[in-house]
Short mmCIF file of C-alpha atoms and ligand atoms in Angstrom, two decimals:
data_model
loop_
_atom_site.label_atom_id
_atom_site.label_comp_id
_atom_site.label_asym_id
_atom_site.label_seq_id
_atom_site.Cartn_x
_atom_site.Cartn_y
_atom_site.Cartn_z
CA MET A 766 10.51 103.54 -27.14
CA GLN A 767 10.00 100.91 -29.84
CA ILE A 768 10.78 98.18 -27.32
CA GLU A 769 8.55 99.62 -24.63
CA ARG A 770 5.65 100.01 -27.01
CA ALA A 771 6.08 96.44 -28.19
CA ALA A 772 6.14 95.16 -24.60
CA TYR A 773 2.89 96.94 -23.80
CA ALA A 774 1.15 95.07 -26.62
CA PHE A 775 1.34 91.86 -24.57
CA GLN A 776 -0.78 90.80 -21.61
CA MET A 777 1.97 91.08 -18.97
CA GLU A 778 1.37 91.07 -15.25
CA GLY A 779 2.40 94.52 -14.07
CA ASN A 780 4.20 97.31 -15.87
CA PRO A 781 7.75 97.00 -17.17
CA VAL A 782 10.39 98.54 -14.92
CA SER A 783 13.58 97.27 -16.50
CA CYS A 784 14.85 95.89 -19.76
CA GLU A 785 18.11 94.04 -20.38
CA GLU A 786 19.39 92.69 -23.70
CA LEU A 787 20.22 88.95 -23.80
CA THR A 788 22.97 88.42 -26.34
CA GLN A 789 23.43 84.63 -26.67
CA GLY A 790 21.41 84.21 -29.88
CA HIS A 791 22.65 85.29 -33.29
CA ILE A 792 19.37 85.63 -35.14
CA ASN A 793 16.68 87.42 -33.15
CA LYS A 794 16.96 90.49 -30.91
CA THR A 795 16.19 89.30 -27.38
CA LEU A 796 15.34 91.31 -24.28
CA LYS A 797 14.50 90.43 -20.71
CA ILE A 798 11.73 92.54 -19.26
CA THR A 799 11.01 92.79 -15.55
CA THR A 800 7.73 94.24 -14.28
CA ASP A 801 6.70 95.95 -11.05
CA ALA A 802 4.66 92.82 -10.26
CA GLY A 803 7.97 90.95 -10.01
CA LYS A 804 7.39 89.02 -13.23
CA GLU A 805 10.09 88.39 -15.85
CA TYR A 806 9.49 87.98 -19.55
CA VAL A 807 11.50 87.45 -22.71
CA LEU A 808 10.63 89.84 -25.51
CA GLN A 809 12.00 89.01 -28.95
CA MET A 810 12.00 90.78 -32.25
CA ILE A 811 11.87 88.10 -34.95
CA ASN A 812 14.49 88.38 -37.68
CA LYS A 813 12.32 88.63 -40.74
CA TYR A 814 15.20 88.31 -43.20
CA VAL A 815 15.83 84.79 -41.96
CA PHE A 816 12.19 83.97 -41.29
CA ARG A 817 10.07 85.28 -44.10
CA ASN A 818 6.70 84.53 -42.58
CA PRO A 819 6.75 85.36 -38.86
CA ILE A 820 2.98 84.91 -38.54
CA ARG A 821 3.05 81.33 -39.77
CA LEU A 822 6.21 80.71 -37.78
CA MET A 823 4.42 81.83 -34.62
CA GLY A 824 1.50 79.61 -35.65
CA ASN A 825 3.89 76.62 -35.48
CA ILE A 826 5.40 77.68 -32.19
CA SER A 827 2.14 78.40 -30.43
CA ALA A 828 0.52 75.15 -31.64
CA VAL A 829 3.50 73.12 -30.46
CA THR A 830 4.00 74.86 -27.11
CA GLU A 831 0.29 74.79 -26.24
CA TYR A 832 0.22 71.08 -27.03
CA LEU A 833 3.34 70.48 -24.94
CA ARG A 834 2.07 72.48 -21.99
CA GLN A 835 -0.92 70.20 -21.68
CA ARG A 836 1.36 67.21 -21.43
CA VAL A 837 4.34 68.16 -19.26
CA GLU A 838 4.54 67.46 -15.54
CA ASP A 839 6.42 70.64 -14.69
CA LYS A 840 5.22 73.77 -16.52
CA ARG A 841 8.82 74.91 -16.92
CA GLN A 842 9.29 72.00 -19.34
CA ALA A 843 7.53 73.86 -22.16
CA GLN A 844 7.94 77.48 -23.14
CA HIS A 845 4.93 79.66 -22.42
CA PHE A 846 4.11 82.42 -24.89
CA ILE A 847 2.03 85.42 -23.89
CA LEU A 848 -0.93 86.68 -25.91
CA THR A 849 -1.24 90.26 -27.05
CA TYR A 850 -4.32 92.30 -26.19
CA LYS A 851 -5.47 91.49 -29.72
CA GLY A 852 -5.37 87.79 -28.90
CA THR A 853 -2.43 86.84 -31.12
CA TYR A 854 0.97 85.43 -30.23
CA TYR A 855 2.77 88.09 -32.23
CA HIS A 856 2.73 91.85 -32.30
CA ARG A 857 3.42 93.73 -35.51
CA ASP A 858 4.72 97.22 -34.83
CA ARG A 859 4.47 100.41 -36.91
CA ASN A 860 7.76 99.63 -38.64
CA GLY A 861 6.54 96.21 -39.70
CA GLU A 862 8.70 94.39 -37.16
CA PHE A 863 7.31 91.29 -35.46
CA TRP A 864 7.59 90.66 -31.72
CA ARG A 865 6.78 87.80 -29.39
CA MET A 866 6.85 87.38 -25.65
CA SER A 867 7.32 84.39 -23.37
CA ASP A 868 7.79 83.78 -19.66
CA TYR A 869 11.42 84.04 -18.62
CA VAL A 870 12.63 80.83 -17.02
CA GLY A 871 15.78 81.14 -14.94
CA GLY A 872 18.26 78.54 -16.09
CA PHE A 873 21.38 78.25 -18.18
CA ALA A 874 22.52 76.76 -21.48
CA LEU A 875 25.95 75.37 -22.38
CA ASP A 876 27.85 75.50 -25.65
CA THR A 877 29.75 72.32 -24.93
CA PRO A 878 29.01 69.67 -22.31
CA GLU A 879 31.10 70.05 -19.17
CA THR A 880 30.34 66.46 -18.21
CA PRO A 881 28.72 63.54 -20.07
CA GLU A 882 25.72 64.08 -17.77
CA ASP A 883 25.10 67.49 -19.40
CA PHE A 884 24.95 65.83 -22.79
CA TYR A 885 22.70 63.09 -21.41
CA GLN A 886 20.35 65.79 -20.11
CA SER A 887 20.15 67.34 -23.56
CA ALA A 888 19.29 63.92 -25.01
CA LEU A 889 16.49 63.57 -22.47
CA ALA A 890 15.16 67.02 -23.37
CA PHE A 891 15.12 66.39 -27.13
CA GLY A 892 13.84 62.83 -26.63
CA ARG A 893 11.01 64.11 -24.44
CA PHE A 894 10.21 66.75 -27.04
CA GLN A 895 9.94 64.02 -29.67
CA GLN A 896 7.91 61.73 -27.42
CA LEU A 897 5.41 64.33 -26.24
CA LEU A 898 4.78 65.38 -29.83
CA SER A 899 4.58 61.87 -31.24
CA ASN A 900 0.82 62.13 -31.79
CA PHE A 901 0.86 65.74 -32.97
CA PRO A 902 -0.11 65.99 -36.66
CA ALA A 903 3.32 66.95 -38.05
CA GLU A 904 1.99 67.64 -41.54
CA ALA A 905 -0.14 70.47 -40.10
CA LEU A 906 3.02 72.49 -39.43
CA TYR A 907 4.34 75.08 -41.83
CA GLU A 908 7.77 74.41 -43.35
CA THR A 909 9.72 77.40 -42.07
CA ILE A 910 12.62 76.52 -44.37
CA PRO A 911 11.39 74.27 -47.21
CA GLU A 912 13.49 71.19 -48.08
CA PHE A 913 15.77 71.94 -45.13
CA HIS A 914 17.09 68.38 -44.79
CA ASN A 915 16.37 67.15 -48.28
CA THR A 916 19.93 65.95 -48.80
CA ILE A 917 19.20 64.89 -52.38
CA ASP A 918 18.24 68.46 -53.17
CA ARG A 919 21.24 69.82 -51.23
CA TYR A 920 23.51 67.77 -53.50
CA ARG A 921 21.69 69.03 -56.59
CA GLN A 922 22.32 72.60 -55.50
CA PHE A 923 25.93 71.75 -54.64
CA ARG A 924 26.57 70.40 -58.13
CA ALA A 925 24.96 73.48 -59.69
CA SER A 926 27.36 75.72 -57.74
CA LEU A 927 30.34 73.58 -58.73
CA GLU A 928 29.39 73.99 -62.36
CA LEU A 929 29.09 77.76 -62.06
CA ASP A 930 32.18 78.17 -59.91
CA PRO A 931 31.46 81.91 -59.60
CA CYS A 932 34.55 82.75 -57.51
CA ASP A 933 37.05 80.33 -59.05
CA ARG A 934 37.29 78.45 -55.80
CA VAL A 935 36.55 74.92 -56.98
CA ALA A 936 40.23 74.25 -57.69
CA GLN A 937 41.04 74.83 -54.01
CA ALA A 938 38.67 72.14 -52.86
CA LYS A 939 39.23 69.27 -55.31
CA ALA A 940 39.79 66.55 -52.72
CA GLU A 941 36.85 67.62 -50.54
CA ILE A 942 34.52 67.79 -53.53
CA ALA A 943 35.62 64.36 -54.74
CA TYR A 944 34.98 62.83 -51.32
CA LEU A 945 31.54 64.40 -50.92
CA LEU A 946 30.40 63.47 -54.43
CA LYS A 947 31.38 59.87 -53.70
CA GLN A 948 29.00 59.90 -50.71
CA GLU A 949 26.04 61.23 -52.68
CA LYS A 950 24.14 57.95 -52.89
CA ILE A 951 24.41 57.15 -49.22
CA ALA A 952 23.60 60.75 -48.28
CA GLY A 953 20.23 60.47 -50.04
CA THR A 954 19.04 57.33 -48.27
CA LEU A 955 17.07 58.97 -45.45
CA GLN A 956 15.26 61.33 -47.80
CA LEU A 957 14.21 58.31 -49.90
CA MET A 958 12.98 56.57 -46.75
CA ARG A 959 10.98 59.67 -45.87
CA GLU A 960 9.43 59.74 -49.33
CA SER A 961 8.55 56.03 -49.26
CA GLY A 962 7.06 56.31 -45.78
CA GLU A 963 9.57 53.86 -44.32
CA LEU A 964 10.40 56.56 -41.80
CA PRO A 965 7.48 58.45 -40.26
CA LEU A 966 7.05 62.18 -40.54
CA ARG A 967 7.58 63.72 -37.11
CA VAL A 968 7.58 67.10 -35.47
CA THR A 969 11.27 67.97 -35.49
CA HIS A 970 13.26 70.73 -33.85
CA ASN A 971 16.05 71.08 -36.42
CA ASP A 972 18.55 72.82 -34.20
CA THR A 973 19.29 70.19 -31.59
CA LYS A 974 22.43 71.72 -30.22
CA LEU A 975 23.18 71.52 -26.54
CA ASN A 976 22.89 75.29 -26.21
CA ASN A 977 19.23 75.08 -27.12
CA VAL A 978 18.51 73.16 -23.91
CA LEU A 979 17.79 75.06 -20.73
CA LEU A 980 19.26 73.44 -17.62
CA ASP A 981 18.03 74.03 -14.08
CA LYS A 982 20.49 76.15 -12.10
CA GLU A 983 20.18 74.03 -8.98
CA THR A 984 19.70 70.48 -10.17
CA ARG A 985 21.48 70.88 -13.55
CA LYS A 986 18.70 68.79 -15.04
CA ALA A 987 17.15 69.67 -18.40
CA LEU A 988 14.13 71.91 -18.17
CA CYS A 989 13.06 72.50 -21.75
CA VAL A 990 14.22 72.97 -25.30
CA LEU A 991 14.45 76.49 -26.68
CA ASP A 992 14.65 78.08 -30.11
CA LEU A 993 11.58 76.63 -31.79
CA ASP A 994 11.92 78.78 -34.92
CA THR A 995 12.87 75.80 -37.06
CA VAL A 996 10.23 73.40 -35.71
CA MET A 997 8.92 71.68 -38.85
CA PRO A 998 7.76 68.33 -40.16
CA GLY A 999 10.85 66.13 -40.54
CA LEU A 1000 12.69 63.01 -39.45
CA SER A 1001 13.58 62.15 -35.85
CA VAL A 1002 16.87 60.66 -37.05
CA HIS A 1003 17.92 64.08 -38.33
CA ASP A 1004 17.35 65.68 -34.93
CA PHE A 1005 19.34 62.88 -33.31
CA GLY A 1006 22.04 63.13 -35.96
CA ASP A 1007 22.54 66.86 -35.67
CA ALA A 1008 22.88 66.60 -31.91
CA ILE A 1009 25.61 63.97 -32.38
CA ARG A 1010 27.38 65.89 -35.14
CA TYR A 1011 27.66 68.91 -32.94
CA GLY A 1012 27.85 67.52 -29.42
CA ALA A 1013 29.66 64.18 -29.68
CA ALA A 1014 32.47 65.66 -31.77
CA THR A 1015 35.87 66.14 -30.18
CA ALA A 1016 36.51 69.53 -31.80
CA ALA A 1017 34.70 72.67 -32.83
CA GLU A 1018 32.95 72.82 -36.17
CA ASP A 1019 35.67 75.10 -37.57
CA GLU A 1020 38.74 73.56 -35.94
CA THR A 1021 41.66 74.08 -38.34
CA ASP A 1022 43.56 70.98 -37.23
CA VAL A 1023 41.46 68.17 -38.68
CA ASP A 1024 43.41 65.63 -36.64
CA LYS A 1025 41.59 66.91 -33.58
CA MET A 1026 38.18 66.06 -35.02
CA GLU A 1027 36.72 62.69 -34.16
CA LEU A 1028 33.49 61.13 -33.00
CA ASP A 1029 33.55 60.49 -29.25
CA LEU A 1030 31.90 57.07 -28.93
CA ASP A 1031 31.29 57.49 -25.19
CA LEU A 1032 29.31 60.65 -25.82
CA PHE A 1033 27.55 58.91 -28.70
CA ARG A 1034 26.46 56.19 -26.29
CA VAL A 1035 25.37 58.65 -23.63
CA TYR A 1036 23.17 60.58 -26.06
CA THR A 1037 21.71 57.38 -27.52
CA GLU A 1038 20.78 56.20 -24.03
CA GLY A 1039 19.08 59.46 -23.10
CA TYR A 1040 17.25 59.76 -26.41
CA LEU A 1041 15.93 56.19 -26.45
CA GLU A 1042 14.99 56.35 -22.79
CA ALA A 1043 12.95 59.49 -23.32
CA ALA A 1044 11.46 58.60 -26.73
CA PRO A 1045 10.16 55.00 -26.58
CA SER A 1046 7.71 55.71 -29.41
CA LEU A 1047 10.47 55.65 -32.05
CA THR A 1048 9.91 52.81 -34.51
CA ASP A 1049 12.46 50.01 -34.89
CA LYS A 1050 13.39 51.46 -38.27
CA GLU A 1051 14.04 54.89 -36.76
CA VAL A 1052 16.23 53.36 -34.07
CA GLU A 1053 18.14 51.32 -36.65
CA MET A 1054 18.75 54.46 -38.70
CA LEU A 1055 20.13 56.63 -35.88
CA PRO A 1056 23.80 56.16 -36.90
CA MET A 1057 22.78 57.00 -40.47
CA GLY A 1058 21.18 60.18 -39.16
CA ALA A 1059 24.50 61.22 -37.60
CA LEU A 1060 26.50 60.43 -40.74
CA ILE A 1061 24.06 62.10 -43.11
CA MET A 1062 23.69 65.26 -41.04
CA THR A 1063 27.47 65.55 -41.04
CA LEU A 1064 27.74 64.99 -44.80
CA GLU A 1065 24.86 67.39 -45.44
CA VAL A 1066 26.36 70.24 -43.49
CA ALA A 1067 29.75 69.59 -45.12
CA VAL A 1068 28.02 69.93 -48.51
CA ARG A 1069 26.32 73.14 -47.36
CA PHE A 1070 29.59 74.65 -46.08
CA LEU A 1071 31.46 73.70 -49.22
CA LYS A 1072 28.71 74.98 -51.50
CA ASP A 1073 28.81 78.25 -49.60
CA PHE A 1074 32.59 78.42 -49.99
CA VAL A 1075 32.21 77.91 -53.74
CA ASP A 1076 29.40 80.50 -53.90
CA GLY A 1077 31.54 83.11 -52.12
CA ASP A 1078 30.21 82.84 -48.53
CA LEU A 1079 26.65 84.03 -48.99
CA TYR A 1080 24.82 82.03 -46.31
CA PHE A 1081 27.01 81.27 -43.30
CA LYS A 1082 28.76 84.06 -41.46
CA THR A 1083 32.52 83.77 -41.98
CA SER A 1084 35.49 85.37 -40.22
CA TYR A 1085 38.11 84.70 -42.90
CA PRO A 1086 38.09 83.71 -46.61
CA GLU A 1087 38.67 79.95 -46.10
CA HIS A 1088 36.34 79.64 -43.13
CA ASN A 1089 33.69 77.62 -44.95
CA LEU A 1090 36.33 75.42 -46.57
CA ILE A 1091 37.82 74.70 -43.14
CA ARG A 1092 34.39 73.92 -41.75
CA ALA A 1093 33.68 71.54 -44.62
CA ARG A 1094 37.05 69.83 -44.18
CA THR A 1095 36.51 69.38 -40.46
CA GLN A 1096 33.02 67.97 -41.00
CA ILE A 1097 34.42 65.62 -43.66
CA LYS A 1098 36.95 64.37 -41.13
CA LEU A 1099 34.12 63.73 -38.69
CA ALA A 1100 32.11 61.88 -41.34
CA MET A 1101 35.16 59.74 -42.19
CA ASP A 1102 35.64 58.96 -38.53
CA MET A 1103 32.00 57.91 -38.27
CA GLN A 1104 32.51 55.62 -41.25
CA ALA A 1105 35.58 54.13 -39.52
CA LYS A 1106 33.53 53.64 -36.35
CA TRP A 1107 30.40 52.52 -38.17
CA ASP A 1108 30.21 49.06 -36.63
CA ASP A 1109 30.71 50.47 -33.13
CA MET A 1110 27.98 53.06 -33.65
CA ASN A 1111 25.54 50.42 -34.81
CA ARG A 1112 26.50 48.07 -31.98
CA ILE A 1113 25.97 50.83 -29.40
CA VAL A 1114 22.52 51.62 -30.78
CA ALA A 1115 21.53 47.94 -30.87
CA GLU A 1116 22.80 47.34 -27.32
CA THR A 1117 21.05 50.42 -25.98
CA ALA A 1118 17.78 49.52 -27.70
CA ALA A 1119 17.96 45.98 -26.28
CA LYS A 1120 18.61 47.36 -22.80
CA MET A 1121 15.62 49.69 -23.06
CA ARG A 1122 13.35 46.88 -24.21
CA LYS A 1123 14.22 44.87 -21.08
CA GLN A 1124 13.41 47.74 -18.73
C1 LIG B 645 23.09 77.15 -38.71
O1 LIG B 645 22.80 79.45 -36.85
P1 LIG B 645 22.83 78.11 -36.22
O2 LIG B 645 24.16 77.77 -35.66
O3 LIG B 645 21.68 77.87 -35.26
C2 LIG B 645 22.16 76.37 -39.63
C3 LIG B 645 22.20 74.89 -39.29
C4 LIG B 645 23.63 74.38 -39.40
C5 LIG B 645 24.53 75.22 -38.48
C6 LIG B 645 25.96 74.85 -38.67
C7 LIG B 645 18.76 77.86 -40.23
O4 LIG B 645 22.58 77.04 -37.40
O5 LIG B 645 21.39 74.17 -40.18
O6 LIG B 645 23.72 73.03 -39.00
O7 LIG B 645 24.39 76.63 -38.80
N1 LIG B 645 20.80 76.87 -39.48
C8 LIG B 645 20.10 77.28 -40.54
O8 LIG B 645 26.75 75.55 -37.79
O9 LIG B 645 20.51 77.22 -41.69
MG1 LIG B 646 19.63 78.34 -34.09
#
């Protein structure tokens, strides 16, 4: 009843005849609604514990998607949100829950690339997103999660947790803590470049995982990027870096055998090619800093996992007591591997940038 009533708040074509829950996401409740006019929609209840201000969040999403829709060649390349009869992009129900509705686009998303081409497609999608929004006034967006990639601040919070050591876990993570604290200076460099204006403020996605890219069922080409909840002002190099951290790694984020975790340089090259091809408006400084984006995103998430381990697993969902420690360890291994492959990463970026300039 609650779902049906929420659906009726939106300007759908036809009346709903069926409703199916889509269970891929972990944050919002998501339903697919089909109407008697043969139209399909996605209805979502926004998780208001994670997102404290759903109205401002929807303000970001609608501003960005409307802007994108005016600039894409194929309408499926930007999500389309449906207005309510009140003329807003959200519906607030009697229980205080917030809902939104968008067109359903048939397609599929992958957790890991089955071929390098899949990863390349995701680079094109996120690069296009960056490019199409390059003249959008990023500072006009609301910061859904303030200081999200302020690595300097992340380290400050990390050190505060170490000092408190509320669960007596610090002793279990001595080596990991020592390594991460040694990287503190380097980990702060991009934030300083943001503050000095050396790197421009951009519209960023902040969850640039492959599974947030919708691929066309027939052509397997990227259609659009999904999950715009964390769209905020930020740095392009962070979006690039997070995609690499997650997608160009040879093991899962919580692999227990750290020996399996490495940076796959071929996938790193593939993503760099797609991203630079699709986003020619990146400045030379941004391009130069792409490897740094990958390293810093990896260090930052390692710090966040380890802080959460020390705090007693308050933020990230865990399946066993050492889960966050394992995650941090595995990310540290990836960061170390990036440092070992640093010259190769920089060479690949320089070569790719030179190739793009010639085209
Ligand atoms: C969280 O929930 P998910 O997987 O989309 C986190 C990211 C981390 C990621 C690590 C809002 O993302 O920043 O990189 O876990 N998102 C938030 O797995 O904190
Ligand atoms: Mg997400």
